[in-house]
Amino acid sequence: MSPANHLKRRCLLIQKQGIRAGTVRRSAWIIAGAFLLLPGSRAGEGPFFITYTHQMEEPGNLEIATKSLTGKPDGGNRFLGAATEFEYGVKAWWTTELYVDGQATGGESALFTGYRWENRFRVLPREHWINPVLYVEFENINGADKSLLEVVGHDGLDDLTTANSEARREKQREIEAKLILSSYVKGWTIAENFIAEKNIRHEPYEFGYAVGVSRPLALVATPDRCTFCRENFQVGVEVYGGLGTHAGFGLHDTSHYVAPTLGWTLANGAMFGVSPGFGLTGTSARFLLRFGVSYEIAQCGRATRRLFGNSGGSQ
Amino acid sequence: MRVTLRAFIVAAGGLMVAGSSVRAESPVHRAPARASKITNPLDGNEQAPLAGAKLYARECAACHGAAGAGGGKAPALTQTEVSSAAPGTLFWVLRNGSLYRGMPSFAHLPEPQRWQIVTYLRTLRPNATAAVKPNR
């Protein structure tokens, strides 16, 4: 190829990339604008990143959230795992969620790692001192996934340090079940999750747990619409880890983390969360930082139906 | 064998009828009598309805409307059934919801905030805008 042609091709490529970057930027602004215009509601299930409570999504509401995780494991490169969550309240007792996962690792690559589809069913119709919820999830991710939305079996440092080019070849098509138990006691939220996961190929059942406690800084709401009042902040702590497999159940060679959490809800309902996590065993990463934002679009289903010409709404 | 089958069908039919009547009944009527005896600890607190209005706008207005007039399947909260209900009954409904009728539980809100909403709900009147407006 002549130098002139090469230069021409290079200019075209730069132009194309510029257009693509412009389109992405424009789309981001449109999405951000739509978020501000759509009716909002209080988002999130408290400040937890890993632990589920028995709070369900309100029927017809759509919550969009990001859950990101960054860390630099010993012997590995710094990474950023990101999961984008779309949570919809089908019924007051049934919430469904779709997660789309990706990650970027310094000095390696950025890649889409797969998706998860989960459903939560509230078992008892009334509030009790302890409230069970059944959780069923199908995940189709690859071994390079670093969102660490749960720790099961013997998950550990190896999963975070394996090179993307190698890890992405491992397919993880898994069914995961959780028993969620949670309670609200005098302003405190206390939740316990028991996890069982099975790769649908011939792999053992893996087990894990997550426990969380949280509380808002103030239980009484102020009359004014405010951003920095204490009622808008929730603090808590999560502890989670693996419990081995059915062949080797227990704490041997498993990872465990303790993670203080902070959630801050803005006046428009958007919620920001941050949670530094500290590894408790030799197989855990020493330090992980989680952060995320969530926004709930109230009565998204009704708005969508209206968009398609059906004025009838349902709750 | 036939008797067992017939008994099973009758029992299943009975359960379905009982279930449908439970679903049709308003949550206010389903609250146990003992709930109505619980008094509102924020009764007489001037700030409570204002804070309740703010919480209502955030938690309830999307379904029940900004002034409580209802919408879709969400009933109007301006009905006398609501304004005349005992505070404890409304508190019970907020805590438990009515999951099969589409009303979620609001137990995740701290108790004082639920009482603030109850205080506000009792200010709603039929064919009128809310007596208390949230502060801006």
Short mmCIF file of C-alpha atoms in Angstrom, two decimals:
data_model
loop_
_atom_site.label_atom_id
_atom_site.label_comp_id
_atom_site.label_asym_id
_atom_site.label_seq_id
_atom_site.Cartn_x
_atom_site.Cartn_y
_atom_site.Cartn_z
CA MET A 1 0.00 0.00 0.00
CA SER A 2 1.34 3.45 -0.92
CA PRO A 3 2.03 5.93 1.90
CA ALA A 4 -0.75 8.19 0.56
CA ASN A 5 -3.29 5.37 0.64
CA HIS A 6 -2.11 4.33 4.08
CA LEU A 7 -2.56 7.90 5.35
CA LYS A 8 -6.03 8.10 3.75
CA ARG A 9 -7.10 4.84 5.41
CA ARG A 10 -5.72 6.01 8.74
CA CYS A 11 -7.67 9.30 8.49
CA LEU A 12 -10.88 7.39 7.66
CA LEU A 13 -10.34 5.11 10.65
CA ILE A 14 -9.77 8.05 13.00
CA GLN A 15 -12.87 9.75 11.57
CA LYS A 16 -14.93 6.57 12.12
CA GLN A 17 -13.67 6.20 15.69
CA GLY A 18 -14.47 9.84 16.31
CA ILE A 19 -18.03 9.33 15.06
CA ARG A 20 -18.36 6.20 17.21
CA ALA A 21 -17.09 8.07 20.29
CA GLY A 22 -19.47 10.94 19.52
CA THR A 23 -22.40 8.55 19.15
CA VAL A 24 -21.56 6.83 22.42
CA ARG A 25 -21.27 10.20 24.20
CA ARG A 26 -24.57 11.41 22.72
CA SER A 27 -26.32 8.16 23.69
CA ALA A 28 -24.97 8.47 27.24
CA TRP A 29 -26.39 11.99 27.51
CA ILE A 30 -29.78 10.88 26.13
CA ILE A 31 -29.93 8.00 28.62
CA ALA A 32 -28.90 10.31 31.50
CA GLY A 33 -31.54 12.86 30.41
CA ALA A 34 -34.22 10.17 30.22
CA PHE A 35 -33.34 9.09 33.76
CA LEU A 36 -33.86 12.61 35.03
CA LEU A 37 -37.19 13.00 33.23
CA LEU A 38 -38.72 9.64 34.13
CA PRO A 39 -40.54 9.44 37.45
CA GLY A 40 -38.11 8.17 40.04
CA SER A 41 -38.58 6.17 43.16
CA ARG A 42 -36.30 5.12 45.98
CA ALA A 43 -33.86 2.60 44.55
CA GLY A 44 -31.95 -0.28 45.98
CA GLU A 45 -32.27 -2.83 48.75
CA GLY A 46 -30.23 -0.99 51.27
CA PRO A 47 -26.47 -0.58 51.08
CA PHE A 48 -25.71 -4.26 50.36
CA PHE A 49 -23.82 -5.40 47.26
CA ILE A 50 -23.86 -9.15 47.88
CA THR A 51 -26.52 -9.91 50.45
CA TYR A 52 -30.18 -10.00 49.46
CA THR A 53 -32.97 -9.00 51.78
CA HIS A 54 -36.64 -9.91 51.40
CA GLN A 55 -37.40 -6.51 49.94
CA MET A 56 -38.90 -7.06 46.50
CA GLU A 57 -39.06 -4.66 43.59
CA GLU A 58 -42.40 -2.87 43.51
CA PRO A 59 -44.65 -4.24 40.76
CA GLY A 60 -44.18 -2.35 37.51
CA ASN A 61 -40.99 -0.59 38.66
CA LEU A 62 -37.70 -1.04 36.83
CA GLU A 63 -34.45 -0.51 38.65
CA ILE A 64 -31.29 -0.03 36.69
CA ALA A 65 -28.10 -0.40 38.67
CA THR A 66 -24.41 -0.86 38.22
CA LYS A 67 -22.30 -2.92 40.57
CA SER A 68 -18.61 -2.47 39.99
CA LEU A 69 -15.64 -4.03 41.67
CA THR A 70 -12.00 -3.11 41.47
CA GLY A 71 -8.92 -4.63 43.02
CA LYS A 72 -5.33 -5.65 42.46
CA PRO A 73 -4.88 -9.22 43.60
CA ASP A 74 -1.43 -10.46 44.56
CA GLY A 75 0.22 -11.84 41.44
CA GLY A 76 -2.34 -10.29 39.11
CA ASN A 77 -3.15 -7.04 37.38
CA ARG A 78 -5.57 -4.37 38.56
CA PHE A 79 -9.05 -5.11 37.24
CA LEU A 80 -12.48 -3.56 37.03
CA GLY A 81 -15.43 -5.92 37.00
CA ALA A 82 -18.79 -4.41 36.18
CA ALA A 83 -22.30 -5.78 36.28
CA THR A 84 -25.27 -3.82 34.98
CA GLU A 85 -28.52 -4.89 36.55
CA PHE A 86 -32.08 -4.51 35.27
CA GLU A 87 -34.50 -5.42 38.02
CA TYR A 88 -38.24 -5.53 37.38
CA GLY A 89 -41.12 -6.12 39.75
CA VAL A 90 -43.40 -8.60 37.98
CA LYS A 91 -45.65 -9.05 41.01
CA ALA A 92 -45.39 -7.86 44.57
CA TRP A 93 -44.08 -11.38 45.39
CA TRP A 94 -41.96 -11.94 42.27
CA THR A 95 -38.94 -9.94 41.12
CA THR A 96 -36.92 -10.76 38.05
CA GLU A 97 -33.45 -9.43 37.17
CA LEU A 98 -31.10 -9.52 34.25
CA TYR A 99 -27.39 -8.85 34.77
CA VAL A 100 -24.97 -8.12 31.98
CA ASP A 101 -21.34 -8.57 33.06
CA GLY A 102 -18.03 -7.35 31.72
CA GLN A 103 -14.54 -6.64 32.94
CA ALA A 104 -11.31 -4.88 32.06
CA THR A 105 -7.90 -5.98 33.30
CA GLY A 106 -4.85 -3.75 33.12
CA GLY A 107 -2.27 -4.93 30.61
CA GLU A 108 -4.67 -7.56 29.25
CA SER A 109 -8.08 -6.81 27.73
CA ALA A 110 -11.63 -5.65 28.28
CA LEU A 111 -14.38 -8.13 27.54
CA PHE A 112 -18.03 -9.00 27.89
CA THR A 113 -18.18 -11.98 30.21
CA GLY A 114 -21.82 -13.05 30.06
CA TYR A 115 -25.24 -12.62 31.58
CA ARG A 116 -27.30 -13.80 34.51
CA TRP A 117 -31.05 -14.09 34.85
CA GLU A 118 -32.42 -14.35 38.33
CA ASN A 119 -35.83 -14.60 39.93
CA ARG A 120 -36.82 -14.06 43.52
CA PHE A 121 -40.05 -15.34 45.01
CA ARG A 122 -41.37 -14.23 48.34
CA VAL A 123 -42.80 -17.26 50.07
CA LEU A 124 -44.98 -15.83 52.84
CA PRO A 125 -47.59 -13.20 52.03
CA ARG A 126 -47.22 -11.34 55.32
CA GLU A 127 -44.35 -9.86 57.27
CA HIS A 128 -42.90 -12.10 59.97
CA TRP A 129 -39.96 -11.85 62.35
CA ILE A 130 -37.98 -13.76 59.72
CA ASN A 131 -38.98 -13.74 56.08
CA PRO A 132 -37.91 -16.37 53.54
CA VAL A 133 -37.41 -15.66 49.85
CA LEU A 134 -36.45 -18.27 47.24
CA TYR A 135 -33.95 -17.25 44.61
CA VAL A 136 -33.22 -19.08 41.37
CA GLU A 137 -30.63 -17.93 38.86
CA PHE A 138 -29.27 -19.12 35.56
CA GLU A 139 -25.90 -17.69 34.65
CA ASN A 140 -24.04 -18.02 31.40
CA ILE A 141 -20.67 -16.42 32.01
CA ASN A 142 -17.09 -17.29 31.29
CA GLY A 143 -14.20 -17.82 33.67
CA ALA A 144 -12.93 -14.27 33.15
CA ASP A 145 -15.95 -12.79 34.96
CA LYS A 146 -14.74 -10.61 37.83
CA SER A 147 -17.96 -9.11 39.15
CA LEU A 148 -17.85 -11.50 42.14
CA LEU A 149 -21.54 -11.19 42.88
CA GLU A 150 -21.21 -14.23 45.10
CA VAL A 151 -18.37 -16.33 46.43
CA VAL A 152 -19.00 -20.09 46.42
CA GLY A 153 -17.09 -23.33 46.70
CA HIS A 154 -13.35 -22.77 46.53
CA ASP A 155 -13.51 -19.48 44.60
CA GLY A 156 -10.30 -17.62 45.31
CA LEU A 157 -7.34 -15.62 44.11
CA ASP A 158 -6.75 -17.93 41.13
CA ASP A 159 -10.04 -16.77 39.59
CA LEU A 160 -8.83 -13.17 39.72
CA THR A 161 -5.27 -13.71 38.51
CA THR A 162 -5.74 -16.09 35.56
CA ALA A 163 -5.06 -14.28 32.27
CA ASN A 164 -8.19 -13.21 30.39
CA SER A 165 -7.11 -15.06 27.26
CA GLU A 166 -7.12 -18.33 29.19
CA ALA A 167 -9.96 -17.68 31.64
CA ARG A 168 -12.47 -16.66 28.94
CA ARG A 169 -12.28 -20.18 27.46
CA GLU A 170 -13.91 -21.65 30.57
CA LYS A 171 -17.71 -21.70 30.18
CA GLN A 172 -19.73 -21.37 33.36
CA ARG A 173 -23.34 -22.28 32.68
CA GLU A 174 -24.65 -22.54 36.18
CA ILE A 175 -27.86 -22.83 38.11
CA GLU A 176 -27.77 -21.10 41.44
CA ALA A 177 -30.29 -21.26 44.24
CA LYS A 178 -30.38 -19.13 47.35
CA LEU A 179 -32.42 -19.22 50.47
CA ILE A 180 -32.77 -15.63 51.60
CA LEU A 181 -33.83 -15.01 55.16
CA SER A 182 -34.22 -11.49 56.45
CA SER A 183 -35.75 -9.40 59.17
CA TYR A 184 -36.32 -5.77 60.05
CA VAL A 185 -35.81 -5.16 63.75
CA LYS A 186 -36.10 -1.65 65.19
CA GLY A 187 -34.62 0.00 62.12
CA TRP A 188 -31.96 -2.69 61.62
CA THR A 189 -31.96 -4.89 58.53
CA ILE A 190 -30.54 -8.34 59.17
CA ALA A 191 -30.18 -10.74 56.23
CA GLU A 192 -28.71 -14.20 55.74
CA ASN A 193 -28.28 -15.90 52.36
CA PHE A 194 -27.41 -19.56 51.85
CA ILE A 195 -26.14 -20.32 48.36
CA ALA A 196 -25.97 -23.55 46.34
CA GLU A 197 -24.56 -23.44 42.83
CA LYS A 198 -24.15 -26.15 40.19
CA ASN A 199 -22.44 -25.96 36.86
CA ILE A 200 -24.81 -27.82 34.51
CA ARG A 201 -21.87 -29.81 33.23
CA HIS A 202 -20.42 -32.52 35.43
CA GLU A 203 -19.13 -30.37 38.25
CA PRO A 204 -19.81 -30.55 41.99
CA TYR A 205 -22.38 -28.55 43.90
CA GLU A 206 -20.73 -25.50 45.45
CA PHE A 207 -21.92 -23.69 48.52
CA GLY A 208 -21.55 -20.23 49.95
CA TYR A 209 -23.08 -17.72 52.30
CA ALA A 210 -23.60 -14.00 52.74
CA VAL A 211 -24.71 -12.21 55.87
CA GLY A 212 -25.45 -8.52 56.20
CA VAL A 213 -26.58 -6.01 58.80
CA SER A 214 -27.46 -2.40 58.06
CA ARG A 215 -29.26 0.59 59.50
CA PRO A 216 -30.13 4.11 58.34
CA LEU A 217 -28.38 6.88 60.27
CA ALA A 218 -31.79 8.33 61.23
CA LEU A 219 -35.09 6.50 61.52
CA VAL A 220 -37.33 9.57 61.41
CA ALA A 221 -37.68 11.48 58.13
CA THR A 222 -37.31 15.24 58.06
CA PRO A 223 -40.15 17.21 56.46
CA ASP A 224 -37.83 18.86 53.95
CA ARG A 225 -36.60 17.40 50.71
CA CYS A 226 -32.92 17.03 51.45
CA THR A 227 -29.78 15.50 50.07
CA PHE A 228 -27.46 15.31 53.04
CA CYS A 229 -29.86 14.54 55.88
CA ARG A 230 -29.02 11.53 58.00
CA GLU A 231 -32.08 9.53 56.92
CA ASN A 232 -30.56 9.33 53.41
CA PHE A 233 -27.49 7.44 54.60
CA GLN A 234 -27.40 3.77 55.44
CA VAL A 235 -24.42 2.00 56.90
CA GLY A 236 -23.84 -1.68 57.32
CA VAL A 237 -21.47 -4.56 57.06
CA GLU A 238 -21.48 -7.70 54.94
CA VAL A 239 -19.60 -10.94 55.47
CA TYR A 240 -19.54 -13.46 52.64
CA GLY A 241 -17.57 -16.44 51.48
CA GLY A 242 -17.46 -19.98 50.17
CA LEU A 243 -18.33 -23.16 51.99
CA GLY A 244 -16.67 -25.72 49.72
CA THR A 245 -18.40 -28.34 47.64
CA HIS A 246 -20.62 -31.33 48.40
CA ALA A 247 -17.50 -33.49 48.25
CA GLY A 248 -15.56 -31.23 50.60
CA PHE A 249 -17.95 -29.09 52.59
CA GLY A 250 -16.40 -26.67 55.05
CA LEU A 251 -14.08 -23.72 55.36
CA HIS A 252 -10.87 -25.39 54.16
CA ASP A 253 -9.30 -23.55 51.20
CA THR A 254 -12.18 -21.08 50.87
CA SER A 255 -12.28 -17.28 50.57
CA HIS A 256 -14.09 -14.99 52.95
CA TYR A 257 -14.55 -11.25 53.03
CA VAL A 258 -15.79 -8.66 55.47
CA ALA A 259 -17.05 -5.47 53.86
CA PRO A 260 -18.40 -2.33 55.52
CA THR A 261 -21.00 -0.68 53.27
CA LEU A 262 -22.36 2.81 52.86
CA GLY A 263 -25.44 3.77 50.86
CA TRP A 264 -26.49 7.33 50.07
CA THR A 265 -29.90 8.06 48.57
CA LEU A 266 -30.38 11.34 46.73
CA ALA A 267 -33.60 13.33 46.90
CA ASN A 268 -34.61 12.04 43.43
CA GLY A 269 -34.29 8.43 44.58
CA ALA A 270 -30.96 7.54 42.97
CA MET A 271 -28.69 5.65 45.31
CA PHE A 272 -24.92 5.52 45.47
CA GLY A 273 -23.11 2.77 47.31
CA VAL A 274 -19.54 2.05 48.23
CA SER A 275 -18.06 -0.91 50.05
CA PRO A 276 -14.40 -1.67 50.75
CA GLY A 277 -13.94 -5.42 51.21
CA PHE A 278 -11.14 -7.08 53.16
CA GLY A 279 -10.06 -10.65 52.56
CA LEU A 280 -9.99 -12.83 55.67
CA THR A 281 -8.12 -15.89 54.40
CA GLY A 282 -5.00 -16.62 52.38
CA THR A 283 -7.06 -17.51 49.30
CA SER A 284 -8.99 -14.20 49.37
CA ALA A 285 -7.90 -11.00 47.66
CA ARG A 286 -6.50 -8.65 50.31
CA PHE A 287 -8.63 -5.67 49.31
CA LEU A 288 -11.54 -5.14 46.94
CA LEU A 289 -13.51 -1.97 46.41
CA ARG A 290 -17.13 -2.12 45.32
CA PHE A 291 -19.11 0.86 44.15
CA GLY A 292 -22.38 1.31 42.36
CA VAL A 293 -25.32 3.48 41.54
CA SER A 294 -28.96 2.53 41.15
CA TYR A 295 -32.01 4.34 39.88
CA GLU A 296 -35.57 3.13 39.90
CA ILE A 297 -38.07 4.08 37.21
CA ALA A 298 -41.48 4.04 38.83
CA GLN A 299 -44.28 2.22 36.99
CA CYS A 300 -42.14 1.51 33.97
CA GLY A 301 -44.59 -1.17 32.80
CA ARG A 302 -47.51 1.27 32.71
CA ALA A 303 -45.44 3.84 30.81
CA THR A 304 -44.39 1.17 28.29
CA ARG A 305 -47.98 -0.01 27.80
CA ARG A 306 -49.03 3.61 27.25
CA LEU A 307 -46.27 3.92 24.68
CA PHE A 308 -47.81 1.05 22.74
CA GLY A 309 -51.30 2.57 22.83
CA ASN A 310 -52.84 0.68 25.75
CA SER A 311 -53.95 3.24 28.31
CA GLY A 312 -55.00 0.60 30.86
CA GLY A 313 -52.47 0.21 33.59
CA SER A 314 -51.93 -2.18 36.31
CA GLN A 315 -50.06 -1.98 39.50
CA MET B 1 -60.46 -44.39 46.13
CA ARG B 2 -63.40 -42.45 44.63
CA VAL B 3 -64.28 -41.01 48.03
CA THR B 4 -60.69 -39.83 48.46
CA LEU B 5 -60.71 -38.21 45.03
CA ARG B 6 -64.06 -36.50 45.70
CA ALA B 7 -62.81 -35.26 49.07
CA PHE B 8 -59.70 -33.93 47.39
CA ILE B 9 -61.73 -32.07 44.73
CA VAL B 10 -64.07 -30.58 47.35
CA ALA B 11 -61.11 -29.52 49.52
CA ALA B 12 -59.28 -28.00 46.54
CA GLY B 13 -62.46 -26.16 45.47
CA GLY B 14 -62.94 -24.89 49.01
CA LEU B 15 -59.37 -23.66 49.16
CA MET B 16 -59.75 -21.89 45.80
CA VAL B 17 -62.95 -20.14 46.95
CA ALA B 18 -61.30 -19.19 50.24
CA GLY B 19 -58.24 -17.96 48.34
CA SER B 20 -60.27 -15.87 45.92
CA SER B 21 -62.24 -14.27 48.76
CA VAL B 22 -58.96 -13.43 50.49
CA ARG B 23 -57.71 -11.83 47.29
CA ALA B 24 -60.92 -9.84 46.75
CA GLU B 25 -61.00 -8.42 50.28
CA SER B 26 -59.51 -4.97 50.83
CA PRO B 27 -56.24 -4.97 52.81
CA VAL B 28 -57.81 -2.58 55.34
CA HIS B 29 -60.48 -5.20 56.10
CA ARG B 30 -57.93 -7.97 56.31
CA ALA B 31 -56.00 -6.28 59.10
CA PRO B 32 -56.57 -8.09 62.39
CA ALA B 33 -58.68 -6.34 65.00
CA ARG B 34 -55.73 -6.08 67.38
CA ALA B 35 -53.89 -3.88 64.83
CA SER B 36 -56.51 -1.14 65.17
CA LYS B 37 -55.72 -0.85 68.88
CA ILE B 38 -52.14 0.26 68.25
CA THR B 39 -51.89 4.02 68.65
CA ASN B 40 -49.83 6.32 66.49
CA PRO B 41 -46.77 7.43 68.50
CA LEU B 42 -46.52 10.54 66.28
CA ASP B 43 -50.10 11.64 66.86
CA GLY B 44 -50.10 15.40 67.43
CA ASN B 45 -46.60 15.80 66.01
CA GLU B 46 -46.84 18.76 63.60
CA GLN B 47 -43.86 17.63 61.54
CA ALA B 48 -45.19 14.11 60.98
CA PRO B 49 -47.74 14.83 58.20
CA LEU B 50 -45.19 17.03 56.39
CA ALA B 51 -42.55 14.31 56.52
CA GLY B 52 -45.26 11.80 55.64
CA ALA B 53 -46.15 13.86 52.55
CA LYS B 54 -42.52 13.73 51.45
CA LEU B 55 -42.34 9.98 51.99
CA TYR B 56 -45.71 9.48 50.28
CA ALA B 57 -44.45 11.34 47.20
CA ARG B 58 -41.42 9.04 47.05
CA GLU B 59 -42.93 5.70 48.00
CA CYS B 60 -46.63 5.74 47.14
CA ALA B 61 -47.50 8.46 44.59
CA ALA B 62 -46.29 6.47 41.56
CA CYS B 63 -49.19 4.03 42.02
CA HIS B 64 -51.79 5.89 44.11
CA GLY B 65 -51.37 9.30 42.45
CA ALA B 66 -49.89 12.53 43.80
CA ALA B 67 -53.10 13.41 45.67
CA GLY B 68 -54.07 9.82 46.49
CA ALA B 69 -56.79 9.62 43.83
CA GLY B 70 -55.61 6.16 42.74
CA GLY B 71 -54.69 4.92 39.29
CA GLY B 72 -54.69 1.64 37.38
CA LYS B 73 -55.37 -1.10 39.91
CA ALA B 74 -54.15 1.01 42.83
CA PRO B 75 -57.18 2.15 44.84
CA ALA B 76 -57.85 5.77 45.79
CA LEU B 77 -56.53 6.57 49.24
CA THR B 78 -59.00 9.44 49.56
CA GLN B 79 -61.80 6.95 50.27
CA THR B 80 -63.40 7.23 53.68
CA GLU B 81 -62.35 3.59 54.18
CA VAL B 82 -58.79 4.92 54.49
CA SER B 83 -59.34 8.22 56.28
CA SER B 84 -61.65 6.57 58.82
CA ALA B 85 -59.41 3.53 59.36
CA ALA B 86 -57.59 3.32 62.65
CA PRO B 87 -53.93 4.43 62.41
CA GLY B 88 -52.86 0.97 63.60
CA THR B 89 -54.80 -0.64 60.76
CA LEU B 90 -53.08 1.54 58.14
CA PHE B 91 -49.75 0.82 59.78
CA TRP B 92 -50.49 -2.92 59.51
CA VAL B 93 -51.31 -2.53 55.79
CA LEU B 94 -48.07 -0.64 55.15
CA ARG B 95 -46.05 -3.25 57.00
CA ASN B 96 -47.60 -6.30 55.36
CA GLY B 97 -48.77 -4.97 52.02
CA SER B 98 -51.18 -7.10 50.08
CA LEU B 99 -48.87 -9.12 47.89
CA TYR B 100 -51.53 -10.94 45.86
CA ARG B 101 -53.32 -7.67 45.09
CA GLY B 102 -50.13 -5.95 43.94
CA MET B 103 -49.44 -3.86 47.03
CA PRO B 104 -45.85 -4.41 48.20
CA SER B 105 -44.77 -4.46 51.82
CA PHE B 106 -43.12 -1.28 53.09
CA ALA B 107 -41.58 -2.97 56.10
CA HIS B 108 -38.15 -1.88 54.84
CA LEU B 109 -39.00 1.67 55.90
CA PRO B 110 -38.17 2.29 59.55
CA GLU B 111 -41.21 2.23 61.84
CA PRO B 112 -41.24 6.01 62.51
CA GLN B 113 -41.32 6.68 58.75
CA ARG B 114 -44.29 4.34 58.32
CA TRP B 115 -46.10 6.20 61.10
CA GLN B 116 -45.29 9.47 59.32
CA ILE B 117 -46.95 8.12 56.17
CA VAL B 118 -49.97 6.96 58.17
CA THR B 119 -50.30 10.44 59.68
CA TYR B 120 -50.27 11.92 56.20
CA LEU B 121 -52.74 9.39 54.77
CA ARG B 122 -55.29 10.42 57.36
CA THR B 123 -55.17 13.99 56.05
CA LEU B 124 -56.27 12.89 52.55
CA ARG B 125 -59.88 13.74 51.75
CA PRO B 126 -62.14 12.66 48.85
CA ASN B 127 -62.42 15.04 45.87
CA ALA B 128 -59.80 17.34 47.30
CA THR B 129 -56.13 17.84 46.81
CA ALA B 130 -53.91 16.77 49.65
CA ALA B 131 -54.37 18.87 52.76
CA VAL B 132 -50.64 18.71 53.40
CA LYS B 133 -48.11 19.31 50.66
CA PRO B 134 -44.52 18.14 50.86
CA ASN B 135 -41.93 20.88 51.40
CA ARG B 136 -39.79 21.66 48.36
#
